[in-house]
Amino acid sequence: DQQVKQNSPSLSVQEGRISILNCDYTNSMFDYFLWYKKYPAEGPTFLISISSIKDKNEDGRFTVFLNKSAKHLSLHIVPSQPGDSAVYFCAARRNAGGTSYGKLTFGQGTILTVHP
Amino acid sequence: DVKVTQSSRYLVKRTGEKVFLECVQDMDHENMFWYRQDPGLGLRLIYFSYDVKMKEKGDIPEGYSVSREKKERFSLILESASTNQTSMYLCATKRAGGHNEQFFGPGTRLTVL
């Protein structure tokens, strides 16, 4: 039962254009969402996050949008750079109360390739 | 800066061997996690620990066990390695409470022959 889904295994974008990575979730108990970036042979690194009480969070070239009614979030990278080429994972956390301990549920990942 | 280290970057073992993967963090984080990453499946949680000697099963604990004897160290044990445990294993840590992210180690690529 995949509660967090990234339906596009890969995305190819020209340098300077916008990259849009999508993520859908099914569990309405998720209250916090994160994006991680992963280069080959390295561990994932945190990129940006958004709480369920917001619909947008921006950090430099990266913006995450959350549509709670559609259970959908997206990561926008503008402008895209060749160094952004990596695997991007979205992750969701259930309500932090009780014994969740900040466990994350990850999507399958999307391979982004930015061409010069 | 949080530093999370894993004992090996690459490991090759034979079917039936007992395998130990170690993770060490230097930031005094309470929570530690073990994931495996497989193509098309993303990261899946194997086990996590929220305190010394405390552990809880994740989504795919079968065939694995863990040990946390010290706060900074979290070990993943494959009791009898099988070929379907060939994978990338990732350790992560997180400070308890609040909206804070998990920090990952570099990963161990385990191949079971």
mmCIF file with all atom_site columns, C-alpha atoms in Angstrom:
data_model
loop_
_atom_site.group_PDB
_atom_site.id
_atom_site.type_symbol
_atom_site.label_atom_id
_atom_site.label_alt_id
_atom_site.label_comp_id
_atom_site.label_asym_id
_atom_site.label_entity_id
_atom_site.label_seq_id
_atom_site.pdbx_PDB_ins_code
_atom_site.Cartn_x
_atom_site.Cartn_y
_atom_site.Cartn_z
_atom_site.occupancy
_atom_site.B_iso_or_equiv
_atom_site.pdbx_formal_charge
_atom_site.auth_seq_id
_atom_site.auth_comp_id
_atom_site.auth_asym_id
_atom_site.auth_atom_id
_atom_site.pdbx_PDB_model_num
ATOM 1   C CA . ASP A 1 1   ? 0.000  0.000   0.000   1.00 0.00 ? 1   ASP A CA 1
ATOM 2   C CA . GLN A 1 2   ? 1.923  2.992   -1.324  1.00 0.00 ? 2   GLN A CA 1
ATOM 3   C CA . GLN A 1 3   ? 0.684  5.938   0.724   1.00 0.00 ? 3   GLN A CA 1
ATOM 4   C CA . VAL A 1 4   ? 3.038  8.396   -0.982  1.00 0.00 ? 4   VAL A CA 1
ATOM 5   C CA . LYS A 1 5   ? 3.375  8.166   -4.749  1.00 0.00 ? 5   LYS A CA 1
ATOM 6   C CA . GLN A 1 6   ? 5.608  9.840   -7.260  1.00 0.00 ? 6   GLN A CA 1
ATOM 7   C CA . ASN A 1 7   ? 4.128  8.706   -10.540 1.00 0.00 ? 7   ASN A CA 1
ATOM 8   C CA . SER A 1 8   ? 6.858  10.077  -12.799 1.00 0.00 ? 8   SER A CA 1
ATOM 9   C CA . PRO A 1 9   ? 10.000 7.925   -12.576 1.00 0.00 ? 9   PRO A CA 1
ATOM 10  C CA . SER A 1 10  ? 11.988 10.512  -14.515 1.00 0.00 ? 10  SER A CA 1
ATOM 11  C CA . LEU A 1 11  ? 11.913 14.084  -15.786 1.00 0.00 ? 11  LEU A CA 1
ATOM 12  C CA . SER A 1 12  ? 14.181 15.788  -18.288 1.00 0.00 ? 12  SER A CA 1
ATOM 13  C CA . VAL A 1 13  ? 14.449 19.591  -18.405 1.00 0.00 ? 13  VAL A CA 1
ATOM 14  C CA . GLN A 1 14  ? 16.572 22.162  -20.199 1.00 0.00 ? 14  GLN A CA 1
ATOM 15  C CA . GLU A 1 15  ? 18.861 24.341  -18.114 1.00 0.00 ? 15  GLU A CA 1
ATOM 16  C CA . GLY A 1 16  ? 17.167 27.604  -17.152 1.00 0.00 ? 16  GLY A CA 1
ATOM 17  C CA . ARG A 1 17  ? 13.636 26.215  -17.465 1.00 0.00 ? 17  ARG A CA 1
ATOM 18  C CA . ILE A 1 18  ? 11.284 25.204  -14.671 1.00 0.00 ? 18  ILE A CA 1
ATOM 19  C CA . SER A 1 19  ? 11.315 21.692  -13.211 1.00 0.00 ? 19  SER A CA 1
ATOM 20  C CA . ILE A 1 20  ? 8.077  20.506  -11.631 1.00 0.00 ? 20  ILE A CA 1
ATOM 21  C CA . LEU A 1 21  ? 8.136  17.323  -9.584  1.00 0.00 ? 21  LEU A CA 1
ATOM 22  C CA . ASN A 1 22  ? 4.859  15.895  -8.351  1.00 0.00 ? 22  ASN A CA 1
ATOM 23  C CA . CYS A 1 23  ? 3.800  13.794  -5.397  1.00 0.00 ? 23  CYS A CA 1
ATOM 24  C CA . ASP A 1 24  ? 0.427  12.397  -4.326  1.00 0.00 ? 24  ASP A CA 1
ATOM 25  C CA . TYR A 1 25  ? -0.557 10.960  -0.970  1.00 0.00 ? 25  TYR A CA 1
ATOM 26  C CA . THR A 1 26  ? -3.521 9.038   0.346   1.00 0.00 ? 26  THR A CA 1
ATOM 27  C CA . ASN A 1 27  ? -3.306 9.318   4.142   1.00 0.00 ? 27  ASN A CA 1
ATOM 28  C CA . SER A 1 28  ? -5.137 12.394  5.436   1.00 0.00 ? 28  SER A CA 1
ATOM 29  C CA . MET A 1 29  ? -3.283 12.024  8.762   1.00 0.00 ? 29  MET A CA 1
ATOM 30  C CA . PHE A 1 30  ? -0.065 13.309  7.162   1.00 0.00 ? 30  PHE A CA 1
ATOM 31  C CA . ASP A 1 31  ? 0.657  16.769  8.546   1.00 0.00 ? 31  ASP A CA 1
ATOM 32  C CA . TYR A 1 32  ? 4.161  17.577  7.340   1.00 0.00 ? 32  TYR A CA 1
ATOM 33  C CA . PHE A 1 33  ? 5.823  17.048  3.984   1.00 0.00 ? 33  PHE A CA 1
ATOM 34  C CA . LEU A 1 34  ? 9.461  17.126  2.949   1.00 0.00 ? 34  LEU A CA 1
ATOM 35  C CA . TRP A 1 35  ? 11.518 16.911  -0.218  1.00 0.00 ? 35  TRP A CA 1
ATOM 36  C CA . TYR A 1 36  ? 14.914 15.265  -0.266  1.00 0.00 ? 36  TYR A CA 1
ATOM 37  C CA . LYS A 1 37  ? 17.540 15.254  -2.994  1.00 0.00 ? 37  LYS A CA 1
ATOM 38  C CA . LYS A 1 38  ? 19.859 12.303  -3.537  1.00 0.00 ? 38  LYS A CA 1
ATOM 39  C CA . TYR A 1 39  ? 23.016 12.099  -5.632  1.00 0.00 ? 39  TYR A CA 1
ATOM 40  C CA . PRO A 1 40  ? 24.414 8.670   -6.585  1.00 0.00 ? 40  PRO A CA 1
ATOM 41  C CA . ALA A 1 41  ? 26.515 7.057   -3.841  1.00 0.00 ? 41  ALA A CA 1
ATOM 42  C CA . GLU A 1 42  ? 25.384 9.658   -1.275  1.00 0.00 ? 42  GLU A CA 1
ATOM 43  C CA . GLY A 1 43  ? 22.654 9.744   1.325   1.00 0.00 ? 43  GLY A CA 1
ATOM 44  C CA . PRO A 1 44  ? 19.564 11.914  0.742   1.00 0.00 ? 44  PRO A CA 1
ATOM 45  C CA . THR A 1 45  ? 19.836 15.535  1.834   1.00 0.00 ? 45  THR A CA 1
ATOM 46  C CA . PHE A 1 46  ? 16.937 17.649  3.014   1.00 0.00 ? 46  PHE A CA 1
ATOM 47  C CA . LEU A 1 47  ? 15.769 20.277  0.556   1.00 0.00 ? 47  LEU A CA 1
ATOM 48  C CA . ILE A 1 48  ? 12.555 21.949  1.685   1.00 0.00 ? 48  ILE A CA 1
ATOM 49  C CA . SER A 1 49  ? 9.457  21.194  3.738   1.00 0.00 ? 49  SER A CA 1
ATOM 50  C CA . ILE A 1 50  ? 5.900  22.379  4.250   1.00 0.00 ? 50  ILE A CA 1
ATOM 51  C CA . SER A 1 51  ? 3.416  22.049  7.050   1.00 0.00 ? 51  SER A CA 1
ATOM 52  C CA . SER A 1 52  ? -0.155 21.055  6.276   1.00 0.00 ? 52  SER A CA 1
ATOM 53  C CA . ILE A 1 53  ? -1.377 24.424  7.566   1.00 0.00 ? 53  ILE A CA 1
ATOM 54  C CA . LYS A 1 54  ? 0.348  26.168  4.661   1.00 0.00 ? 54  LYS A CA 1
ATOM 55  C CA . ASP A 1 55  ? -0.092 25.912  0.907   1.00 0.00 ? 55  ASP A CA 1
ATOM 56  C CA . LYS A 1 56  ? 3.279  27.267  -0.208  1.00 0.00 ? 56  LYS A CA 1
ATOM 57  C CA . ASN A 1 57  ? 6.828  27.460  1.049   1.00 0.00 ? 57  ASN A CA 1
ATOM 58  C CA . GLU A 1 58  ? 9.683  29.070  -0.832  1.00 0.00 ? 58  GLU A CA 1
ATOM 59  C CA . ASP A 1 59  ? 13.449 28.837  -0.395  1.00 0.00 ? 59  ASP A CA 1
ATOM 60  C CA . GLY A 1 60  ? 15.524 30.443  -3.120  1.00 0.00 ? 60  GLY A CA 1
ATOM 61  C CA . ARG A 1 61  ? 15.010 28.579  -6.375  1.00 0.00 ? 61  ARG A CA 1
ATOM 62  C CA . PHE A 1 62  ? 12.853 25.926  -4.678  1.00 0.00 ? 62  PHE A CA 1
ATOM 63  C CA . THR A 1 63  ? 9.132  26.249  -3.951  1.00 0.00 ? 63  THR A CA 1
ATOM 64  C CA . VAL A 1 64  ? 6.852  23.559  -2.595  1.00 0.00 ? 64  VAL A CA 1
ATOM 65  C CA . PHE A 1 65  ? 3.095  23.782  -3.130  1.00 0.00 ? 65  PHE A CA 1
ATOM 66  C CA . LEU A 1 66  ? 0.566  21.794  -1.142  1.00 0.00 ? 66  LEU A CA 1
ATOM 67  C CA . ASN A 1 67  ? -3.020 21.154  -2.253  1.00 0.00 ? 67  ASN A CA 1
ATOM 68  C CA . LYS A 1 68  ? -4.629 19.385  0.693   1.00 0.00 ? 68  LYS A CA 1
ATOM 69  C CA . SER A 1 69  ? -8.003 18.853  -0.943  1.00 0.00 ? 69  SER A CA 1
ATOM 70  C CA . ALA A 1 70  ? -6.322 17.030  -3.827  1.00 0.00 ? 70  ALA A CA 1
ATOM 71  C CA . LYS A 1 71  ? -3.741 15.386  -1.532  1.00 0.00 ? 71  LYS A CA 1
ATOM 72  C CA . HIS A 1 72  ? -1.061 16.611  -3.903  1.00 0.00 ? 72  HIS A CA 1
ATOM 73  C CA . LEU A 1 73  ? 2.222  18.433  -3.516  1.00 0.00 ? 73  LEU A CA 1
ATOM 74  C CA . SER A 1 74  ? 4.711  19.657  -6.035  1.00 0.00 ? 74  SER A CA 1
ATOM 75  C CA . LEU A 1 75  ? 8.269  20.947  -6.027  1.00 0.00 ? 75  LEU A CA 1
ATOM 76  C CA . HIS A 1 76  ? 9.157  23.731  -8.443  1.00 0.00 ? 76  HIS A CA 1
ATOM 77  C CA . ILE A 1 77  ? 12.777 24.484  -9.289  1.00 0.00 ? 77  ILE A CA 1
ATOM 78  C CA . VAL A 1 78  ? 13.325 27.753  -11.120 1.00 0.00 ? 78  VAL A CA 1
ATOM 79  C CA . PRO A 1 79  ? 15.648 28.166  -12.903 1.00 0.00 ? 79  PRO A CA 1
ATOM 80  C CA . SER A 1 80  ? 16.870 24.587  -13.211 1.00 0.00 ? 80  SER A CA 1
ATOM 81  C CA . GLN A 1 81  ? 20.609 24.016  -13.221 1.00 0.00 ? 81  GLN A CA 1
ATOM 82  C CA . PRO A 1 82  ? 22.678 20.973  -14.294 1.00 0.00 ? 82  PRO A CA 1
ATOM 83  C CA . GLY A 1 83  ? 23.754 20.521  -10.665 1.00 0.00 ? 83  GLY A CA 1
ATOM 84  C CA . ASP A 1 84  ? 20.096 19.887  -9.783  1.00 0.00 ? 84  ASP A CA 1
ATOM 85  C CA . SER A 1 85  ? 20.289 16.553  -11.621 1.00 0.00 ? 85  SER A CA 1
ATOM 86  C CA . ALA A 1 86  ? 19.563 13.978  -8.910  1.00 0.00 ? 86  ALA A CA 1
ATOM 87  C CA . VAL A 1 87  ? 16.832 11.722  -7.557  1.00 0.00 ? 87  VAL A CA 1
ATOM 88  C CA . TYR A 1 88  ? 14.135 13.645  -5.689  1.00 0.00 ? 88  TYR A CA 1
ATOM 89  C CA . PHE A 1 89  ? 12.064 11.970  -2.988  1.00 0.00 ? 89  PHE A CA 1
ATOM 90  C CA . CYS A 1 90  ? 8.983  13.384  -1.382  1.00 0.00 ? 90  CYS A CA 1
ATOM 91  C CA . ALA A 1 91  ? 8.210  12.239  2.137   1.00 0.00 ? 91  ALA A CA 1
ATOM 92  C CA . ALA A 1 92  ? 5.298  12.637  4.511   1.00 0.00 ? 92  ALA A CA 1
ATOM 93  C CA . ARG A 1 93  ? 5.016  12.497  8.264   1.00 0.00 ? 93  ARG A CA 1
ATOM 94  C CA . ARG A 1 94  ? 1.982  11.482  10.208  1.00 0.00 ? 94  ARG A CA 1
ATOM 95  C CA . ASN A 1 95  ? 0.714  13.731  13.004  1.00 0.00 ? 95  ASN A CA 1
ATOM 96  C CA . ALA A 1 96  ? 3.622  14.096  15.420  1.00 0.00 ? 96  ALA A CA 1
ATOM 97  C CA . GLY A 1 97  ? 1.655  13.353  18.555  1.00 0.00 ? 97  GLY A CA 1
ATOM 98  C CA . GLY A 1 98  ? 1.940  10.102  20.410  1.00 0.00 ? 98  GLY A CA 1
ATOM 99  C CA . THR A 1 99  ? 4.489  7.602   19.226  1.00 0.00 ? 99  THR A CA 1
ATOM 100 C CA . SER A 1 100 ? 5.088  8.607   15.618  1.00 0.00 ? 100 SER A CA 1
ATOM 101 C CA . TYR A 1 101 ? 8.680  9.726   16.491  1.00 0.00 ? 101 TYR A CA 1
ATOM 102 C CA . GLY A 1 102 ? 8.849  11.616  13.231  1.00 0.00 ? 102 GLY A CA 1
ATOM 103 C CA . LYS A 1 103 ? 8.672  8.520   11.040  1.00 0.00 ? 103 LYS A CA 1
ATOM 104 C CA . LEU A 1 104 ? 8.579  9.386   7.371   1.00 0.00 ? 104 LEU A CA 1
ATOM 105 C CA . THR A 1 105 ? 6.870  7.629   4.483   1.00 0.00 ? 105 THR A CA 1
ATOM 106 C CA . PHE A 1 106 ? 8.731  8.128   1.223   1.00 0.00 ? 106 PHE A CA 1
ATOM 107 C CA . GLY A 1 107 ? 7.667  8.127   -2.402  1.00 0.00 ? 107 GLY A CA 1
ATOM 108 C CA . GLN A 1 108 ? 9.448  6.086   -5.054  1.00 0.00 ? 108 GLN A CA 1
ATOM 109 C CA . GLY A 1 109 ? 11.578 8.984   -6.262  1.00 0.00 ? 109 GLY A CA 1
ATOM 110 C CA . THR A 1 110 ? 11.849 10.915  -9.531  1.00 0.00 ? 110 THR A CA 1
ATOM 111 C CA . ILE A 1 111 ? 15.120 11.129  -11.453 1.00 0.00 ? 111 ILE A CA 1
ATOM 112 C CA . LEU A 1 112 ? 15.603 14.709  -12.623 1.00 0.00 ? 112 LEU A CA 1
ATOM 113 C CA . THR A 1 113 ? 18.044 15.378  -15.456 1.00 0.00 ? 113 THR A CA 1
ATOM 114 C CA . VAL A 1 114 ? 18.819 18.975  -16.315 1.00 0.00 ? 114 VAL A CA 1
ATOM 115 C CA . HIS A 1 115 ? 20.513 19.331  -19.702 1.00 0.00 ? 115 HIS A CA 1
ATOM 116 C CA . PRO A 1 116 ? 22.946 22.202  -20.337 1.00 0.00 ? 116 PRO A CA 1
ATOM 117 C CA . ASP B 2 1   ? 26.851 20.130  11.186  1.00 0.00 ? 1   ASP B CA 1
ATOM 118 C CA . VAL B 2 2   ? 25.301 16.739  11.781  1.00 0.00 ? 2   VAL B CA 1
ATOM 119 C CA . LYS B 2 3   ? 27.585 13.891  10.879  1.00 0.00 ? 3   LYS B CA 1
ATOM 120 C CA . VAL B 2 4   ? 26.160 10.444  10.277  1.00 0.00 ? 4   VAL B CA 1
ATOM 121 C CA . THR B 2 5   ? 28.644 7.758   9.338   1.00 0.00 ? 5   THR B CA 1
ATOM 122 C CA . GLN B 2 6   ? 28.094 4.186   8.241   1.00 0.00 ? 6   GLN B CA 1
ATOM 123 C CA . SER B 2 7   ? 30.675 1.482   8.755   1.00 0.00 ? 7   SER B CA 1
ATOM 124 C CA . SER B 2 8   ? 31.066 0.439   5.116   1.00 0.00 ? 8   SER B CA 1
ATOM 125 C CA . ARG B 2 9   ? 30.254 1.997   1.756   1.00 0.00 ? 9   ARG B CA 1
ATOM 126 C CA . TYR B 2 10  ? 30.267 -1.342  -0.078  1.00 0.00 ? 10  TYR B CA 1
ATOM 127 C CA . LEU B 2 11  ? 29.853 -4.840  1.313   1.00 0.00 ? 11  LEU B CA 1
ATOM 128 C CA . VAL B 2 12  ? 29.663 -8.253  -0.344  1.00 0.00 ? 12  VAL B CA 1
ATOM 129 C CA . LYS B 2 13  ? 28.398 -11.215 1.683   1.00 0.00 ? 13  LYS B CA 1
ATOM 130 C CA . ARG B 2 14  ? 27.327 -14.787 1.024   1.00 0.00 ? 14  ARG B CA 1
ATOM 131 C CA . THR B 2 15  ? 23.852 -16.219 1.538   1.00 0.00 ? 15  THR B CA 1
ATOM 132 C CA . GLY B 2 16  ? 23.370 -17.366 5.125   1.00 0.00 ? 16  GLY B CA 1
ATOM 133 C CA . GLU B 2 17  ? 26.026 -15.095 6.616   1.00 0.00 ? 17  GLU B CA 1
ATOM 134 C CA . LYS B 2 18  ? 25.244 -12.850 9.585   1.00 0.00 ? 18  LYS B CA 1
ATOM 135 C CA . VAL B 2 19  ? 25.760 -9.236  8.570   1.00 0.00 ? 19  VAL B CA 1
ATOM 136 C CA . PHE B 2 20  ? 26.243 -6.196  10.797  1.00 0.00 ? 20  PHE B CA 1
ATOM 137 C CA . LEU B 2 21  ? 25.753 -2.656  9.514   1.00 0.00 ? 21  LEU B CA 1
ATOM 138 C CA . GLU B 2 22  ? 26.729 0.125   11.875  1.00 0.00 ? 22  GLU B CA 1
ATOM 139 C CA . CYS B 2 23  ? 25.626 3.724   12.043  1.00 0.00 ? 23  CYS B CA 1
ATOM 140 C CA . VAL B 2 24  ? 27.194 6.396   14.255  1.00 0.00 ? 24  VAL B CA 1
ATOM 141 C CA . GLN B 2 25  ? 26.016 9.980   14.753  1.00 0.00 ? 25  GLN B CA 1
ATOM 142 C CA . ASP B 2 26  ? 27.713 12.826  16.558  1.00 0.00 ? 26  ASP B CA 1
ATOM 143 C CA . MET B 2 27  ? 24.807 15.195  17.228  1.00 0.00 ? 27  MET B CA 1
ATOM 144 C CA . ASP B 2 28  ? 23.159 13.619  20.259  1.00 0.00 ? 28  ASP B CA 1
ATOM 145 C CA . HIS B 2 29  ? 19.949 12.917  18.323  1.00 0.00 ? 29  HIS B CA 1
ATOM 146 C CA . GLU B 2 30  ? 17.419 10.754  20.110  1.00 0.00 ? 30  GLU B CA 1
ATOM 147 C CA . ASN B 2 31  ? 15.837 9.089   17.088  1.00 0.00 ? 31  ASN B CA 1
ATOM 148 C CA . MET B 2 32  ? 17.646 6.837   14.633  1.00 0.00 ? 32  MET B CA 1
ATOM 149 C CA . PHE B 2 33  ? 16.293 4.983   11.615  1.00 0.00 ? 33  PHE B CA 1
ATOM 150 C CA . TRP B 2 34  ? 17.306 2.255   9.170   1.00 0.00 ? 34  TRP B CA 1
ATOM 151 C CA . TYR B 2 35  ? 15.943 2.284   5.615   1.00 0.00 ? 35  TYR B CA 1
ATOM 152 C CA . ARG B 2 36  ? 16.592 0.326   2.499   1.00 0.00 ? 36  ARG B CA 1
ATOM 153 C CA . GLN B 2 37  ? 16.394 1.924   -0.930  1.00 0.00 ? 37  GLN B CA 1
ATOM 154 C CA . ASP B 2 38  ? 15.426 -0.116  -3.972  1.00 0.00 ? 38  ASP B CA 1
ATOM 155 C CA . PRO B 2 39  ? 14.694 1.112   -7.521  1.00 0.00 ? 39  PRO B CA 1
ATOM 156 C CA . GLY B 2 40  ? 11.020 1.888   -8.008  1.00 0.00 ? 40  GLY B CA 1
ATOM 157 C CA . LEU B 2 41  ? 10.258 1.433   -4.320  1.00 0.00 ? 41  LEU B CA 1
ATOM 158 C CA . GLY B 2 42  ? 11.864 4.484   -2.767  1.00 0.00 ? 42  GLY B CA 1
ATOM 159 C CA . LEU B 2 43  ? 13.031 4.343   0.842   1.00 0.00 ? 43  LEU B CA 1
ATOM 160 C CA . ARG B 2 44  ? 11.323 1.845   3.101   1.00 0.00 ? 44  ARG B CA 1
ATOM 161 C CA . LEU B 2 45  ? 11.667 1.897   6.881   1.00 0.00 ? 45  LEU B CA 1
ATOM 162 C CA . ILE B 2 46  ? 13.085 -1.274  8.420   1.00 0.00 ? 46  ILE B CA 1
ATOM 163 C CA . TYR B 2 47  ? 13.435 -0.344  12.107  1.00 0.00 ? 47  TYR B CA 1
ATOM 164 C CA . PHE B 2 48  ? 13.816 2.748   14.209  1.00 0.00 ? 48  PHE B CA 1
ATOM 165 C CA . SER B 2 49  ? 14.882 3.605   17.729  1.00 0.00 ? 49  SER B CA 1
ATOM 166 C CA . TYR B 2 50  ? 13.747 6.516   19.889  1.00 0.00 ? 50  TYR B CA 1
ATOM 167 C CA . ASP B 2 51  ? 16.080 5.907   22.827  1.00 0.00 ? 51  ASP B CA 1
ATOM 168 C CA . VAL B 2 52  ? 18.877 3.644   24.029  1.00 0.00 ? 52  VAL B CA 1
ATOM 169 C CA . LYS B 2 53  ? 17.722 0.016   24.061  1.00 0.00 ? 53  LYS B CA 1
ATOM 170 C CA . MET B 2 54  ? 14.331 1.051   22.612  1.00 0.00 ? 54  MET B CA 1
ATOM 171 C CA . LYS B 2 55  ? 13.312 -0.058  19.140  1.00 0.00 ? 55  LYS B CA 1
ATOM 172 C CA . GLU B 2 56  ? 10.232 -0.353  17.000  1.00 0.00 ? 56  GLU B CA 1
ATOM 173 C CA . LYS B 2 57  ? 9.517  -2.184  13.778  1.00 0.00 ? 57  LYS B CA 1
ATOM 174 C CA . GLY B 2 58  ? 9.104  -0.221  10.611  1.00 0.00 ? 58  GLY B CA 1
ATOM 175 C CA . ASP B 2 59  ? 7.311  -1.318  7.483   1.00 0.00 ? 59  ASP B CA 1
ATOM 176 C CA . ILE B 2 60  ? 9.616  -4.187  6.452   1.00 0.00 ? 60  ILE B CA 1
ATOM 177 C CA . PRO B 2 61  ? 11.318 -5.659  9.565   1.00 0.00 ? 61  PRO B CA 1
ATOM 178 C CA . GLU B 2 62  ? 11.300 -9.311  8.466   1.00 0.00 ? 62  GLU B CA 1
ATOM 179 C CA . GLY B 2 63  ? 14.781 -10.801 8.308   1.00 0.00 ? 63  GLY B CA 1
ATOM 180 C CA . TYR B 2 64  ? 16.338 -7.909  10.248  1.00 0.00 ? 64  TYR B CA 1
ATOM 181 C CA . SER B 2 65  ? 17.040 -6.997  13.843  1.00 0.00 ? 65  SER B CA 1
ATOM 182 C CA . VAL B 2 66  ? 18.607 -3.916  15.452  1.00 0.00 ? 66  VAL B CA 1
ATOM 183 C CA . SER B 2 67  ? 20.624 -2.956  18.474  1.00 0.00 ? 67  SER B CA 1
ATOM 184 C CA . ARG B 2 68  ? 21.036 0.371   20.215  1.00 0.00 ? 68  ARG B CA 1
ATOM 185 C CA . GLU B 2 69  ? 23.294 0.036   23.244  1.00 0.00 ? 69  GLU B CA 1
ATOM 186 C CA . LYS B 2 70  ? 24.593 3.620   23.104  1.00 0.00 ? 70  LYS B CA 1
ATOM 187 C CA . LYS B 2 71  ? 22.813 6.784   22.057  1.00 0.00 ? 71  LYS B CA 1
ATOM 188 C CA . GLU B 2 72  ? 25.166 7.532   19.182  1.00 0.00 ? 72  GLU B CA 1
ATOM 189 C CA . ARG B 2 73  ? 25.248 4.044   17.664  1.00 0.00 ? 73  ARG B CA 1
ATOM 190 C CA . PHE B 2 74  ? 22.504 2.071   15.904  1.00 0.00 ? 74  PHE B CA 1
ATOM 191 C CA . SER B 2 75  ? 23.248 -1.310  14.344  1.00 0.00 ? 75  SER B CA 1
ATOM 192 C CA . LEU B 2 76  ? 21.269 -3.224  11.752  1.00 0.00 ? 76  LEU B CA 1
ATOM 193 C CA . ILE B 2 77  ? 21.693 -6.997  11.772  1.00 0.00 ? 77  ILE B CA 1
ATOM 194 C CA . LEU B 2 78  ? 20.829 -9.417  9.012   1.00 0.00 ? 78  LEU B CA 1
ATOM 195 C CA . GLU B 2 79  ? 20.540 -12.692 10.894  1.00 0.00 ? 79  GLU B CA 1
ATOM 196 C CA . SER B 2 80  ? 20.962 -14.886 7.806   1.00 0.00 ? 80  SER B CA 1
ATOM 197 C CA . ALA B 2 81  ? 21.546 -12.854 4.672   1.00 0.00 ? 81  ALA B CA 1
ATOM 198 C CA . SER B 2 82  ? 19.532 -13.696 1.575   1.00 0.00 ? 82  SER B CA 1
ATOM 199 C CA . THR B 2 83  ? 19.846 -12.500 -2.006  1.00 0.00 ? 83  THR B CA 1
ATOM 200 C CA . ASN B 2 84  ? 16.643 -10.449 -1.712  1.00 0.00 ? 84  ASN B CA 1
ATOM 201 C CA . GLN B 2 85  ? 18.397 -8.347  0.921   1.00 0.00 ? 85  GLN B CA 1
ATOM 202 C CA . THR B 2 86  ? 20.776 -6.993  -1.698  1.00 0.00 ? 86  THR B CA 1
ATOM 203 C CA . SER B 2 87  ? 20.081 -3.274  -1.486  1.00 0.00 ? 87  SER B CA 1
ATOM 204 C CA . MET B 2 88  ? 21.295 0.185   -0.483  1.00 0.00 ? 88  MET B CA 1
ATOM 205 C CA . TYR B 2 89  ? 20.960 0.612   3.286   1.00 0.00 ? 89  TYR B CA 1
ATOM 206 C CA . LEU B 2 90  ? 20.587 4.099   4.702   1.00 0.00 ? 90  LEU B CA 1
ATOM 207 C CA . CYS B 2 91  ? 20.791 5.232   8.299   1.00 0.00 ? 91  CYS B CA 1
ATOM 208 C CA . ALA B 2 92  ? 19.154 8.478   9.448   1.00 0.00 ? 92  ALA B CA 1
ATOM 209 C CA . THR B 2 93  ? 18.943 10.467  12.661  1.00 0.00 ? 93  THR B CA 1
ATOM 210 C CA . LYS B 2 94  ? 16.553 13.083  13.975  1.00 0.00 ? 94  LYS B CA 1
ATOM 211 C CA . ARG B 2 95  ? 16.222 15.220  17.053  1.00 0.00 ? 95  ARG B CA 1
ATOM 212 C CA . ALA B 2 96  ? 13.181 14.279  19.091  1.00 0.00 ? 96  ALA B CA 1
ATOM 213 C CA . GLY B 2 97  ? 10.062 16.395  18.768  1.00 0.00 ? 97  GLY B CA 1
ATOM 214 C CA . GLY B 2 98  ? 9.114  19.239  16.468  1.00 0.00 ? 98  GLY B CA 1
ATOM 215 C CA . HIS B 2 99  ? 9.238  19.799  12.756  1.00 0.00 ? 99  HIS B CA 1
ATOM 216 C CA . ASN B 2 100 ? 12.777 18.796  12.039  1.00 0.00 ? 100 ASN B CA 1
ATOM 217 C CA . GLU B 2 101 ? 14.162 16.736  9.250   1.00 0.00 ? 101 GLU B CA 1
ATOM 218 C CA . GLN B 2 102 ? 16.048 13.460  9.265   1.00 0.00 ? 102 GLN B CA 1
ATOM 219 C CA . PHE B 2 103 ? 19.753 13.517  8.462   1.00 0.00 ? 103 PHE B CA 1
ATOM 220 C CA . PHE B 2 104 ? 21.093 10.636  6.424   1.00 0.00 ? 104 PHE B CA 1
ATOM 221 C CA . GLY B 2 105 ? 24.396 8.791   6.277   1.00 0.00 ? 105 GLY B CA 1
ATOM 222 C CA . PRO B 2 106 ? 26.104 8.032   2.954   1.00 0.00 ? 106 PRO B CA 1
ATOM 223 C CA . GLY B 2 107 ? 24.614 4.549   2.678   1.00 0.00 ? 107 GLY B CA 1
ATOM 224 C CA . THR B 2 108 ? 25.982 1.009   2.445   1.00 0.00 ? 108 THR B CA 1
ATOM 225 C CA . ARG B 2 109 ? 25.581 -0.875  -0.815  1.00 0.00 ? 109 ARG B CA 1
ATOM 226 C CA . LEU B 2 110 ? 25.161 -4.517  0.278   1.00 0.00 ? 110 LEU B CA 1
ATOM 227 C CA . THR B 2 111 ? 25.367 -7.344  -2.214  1.00 0.00 ? 111 THR B CA 1
ATOM 228 C CA . VAL B 2 112 ? 24.410 -10.848 -1.082  1.00 0.00 ? 112 VAL B CA 1
ATOM 229 C CA . LEU B 2 113 ? 25.667 -13.607 -3.382  1.00 0.00 ? 113 LEU B CA 1
#
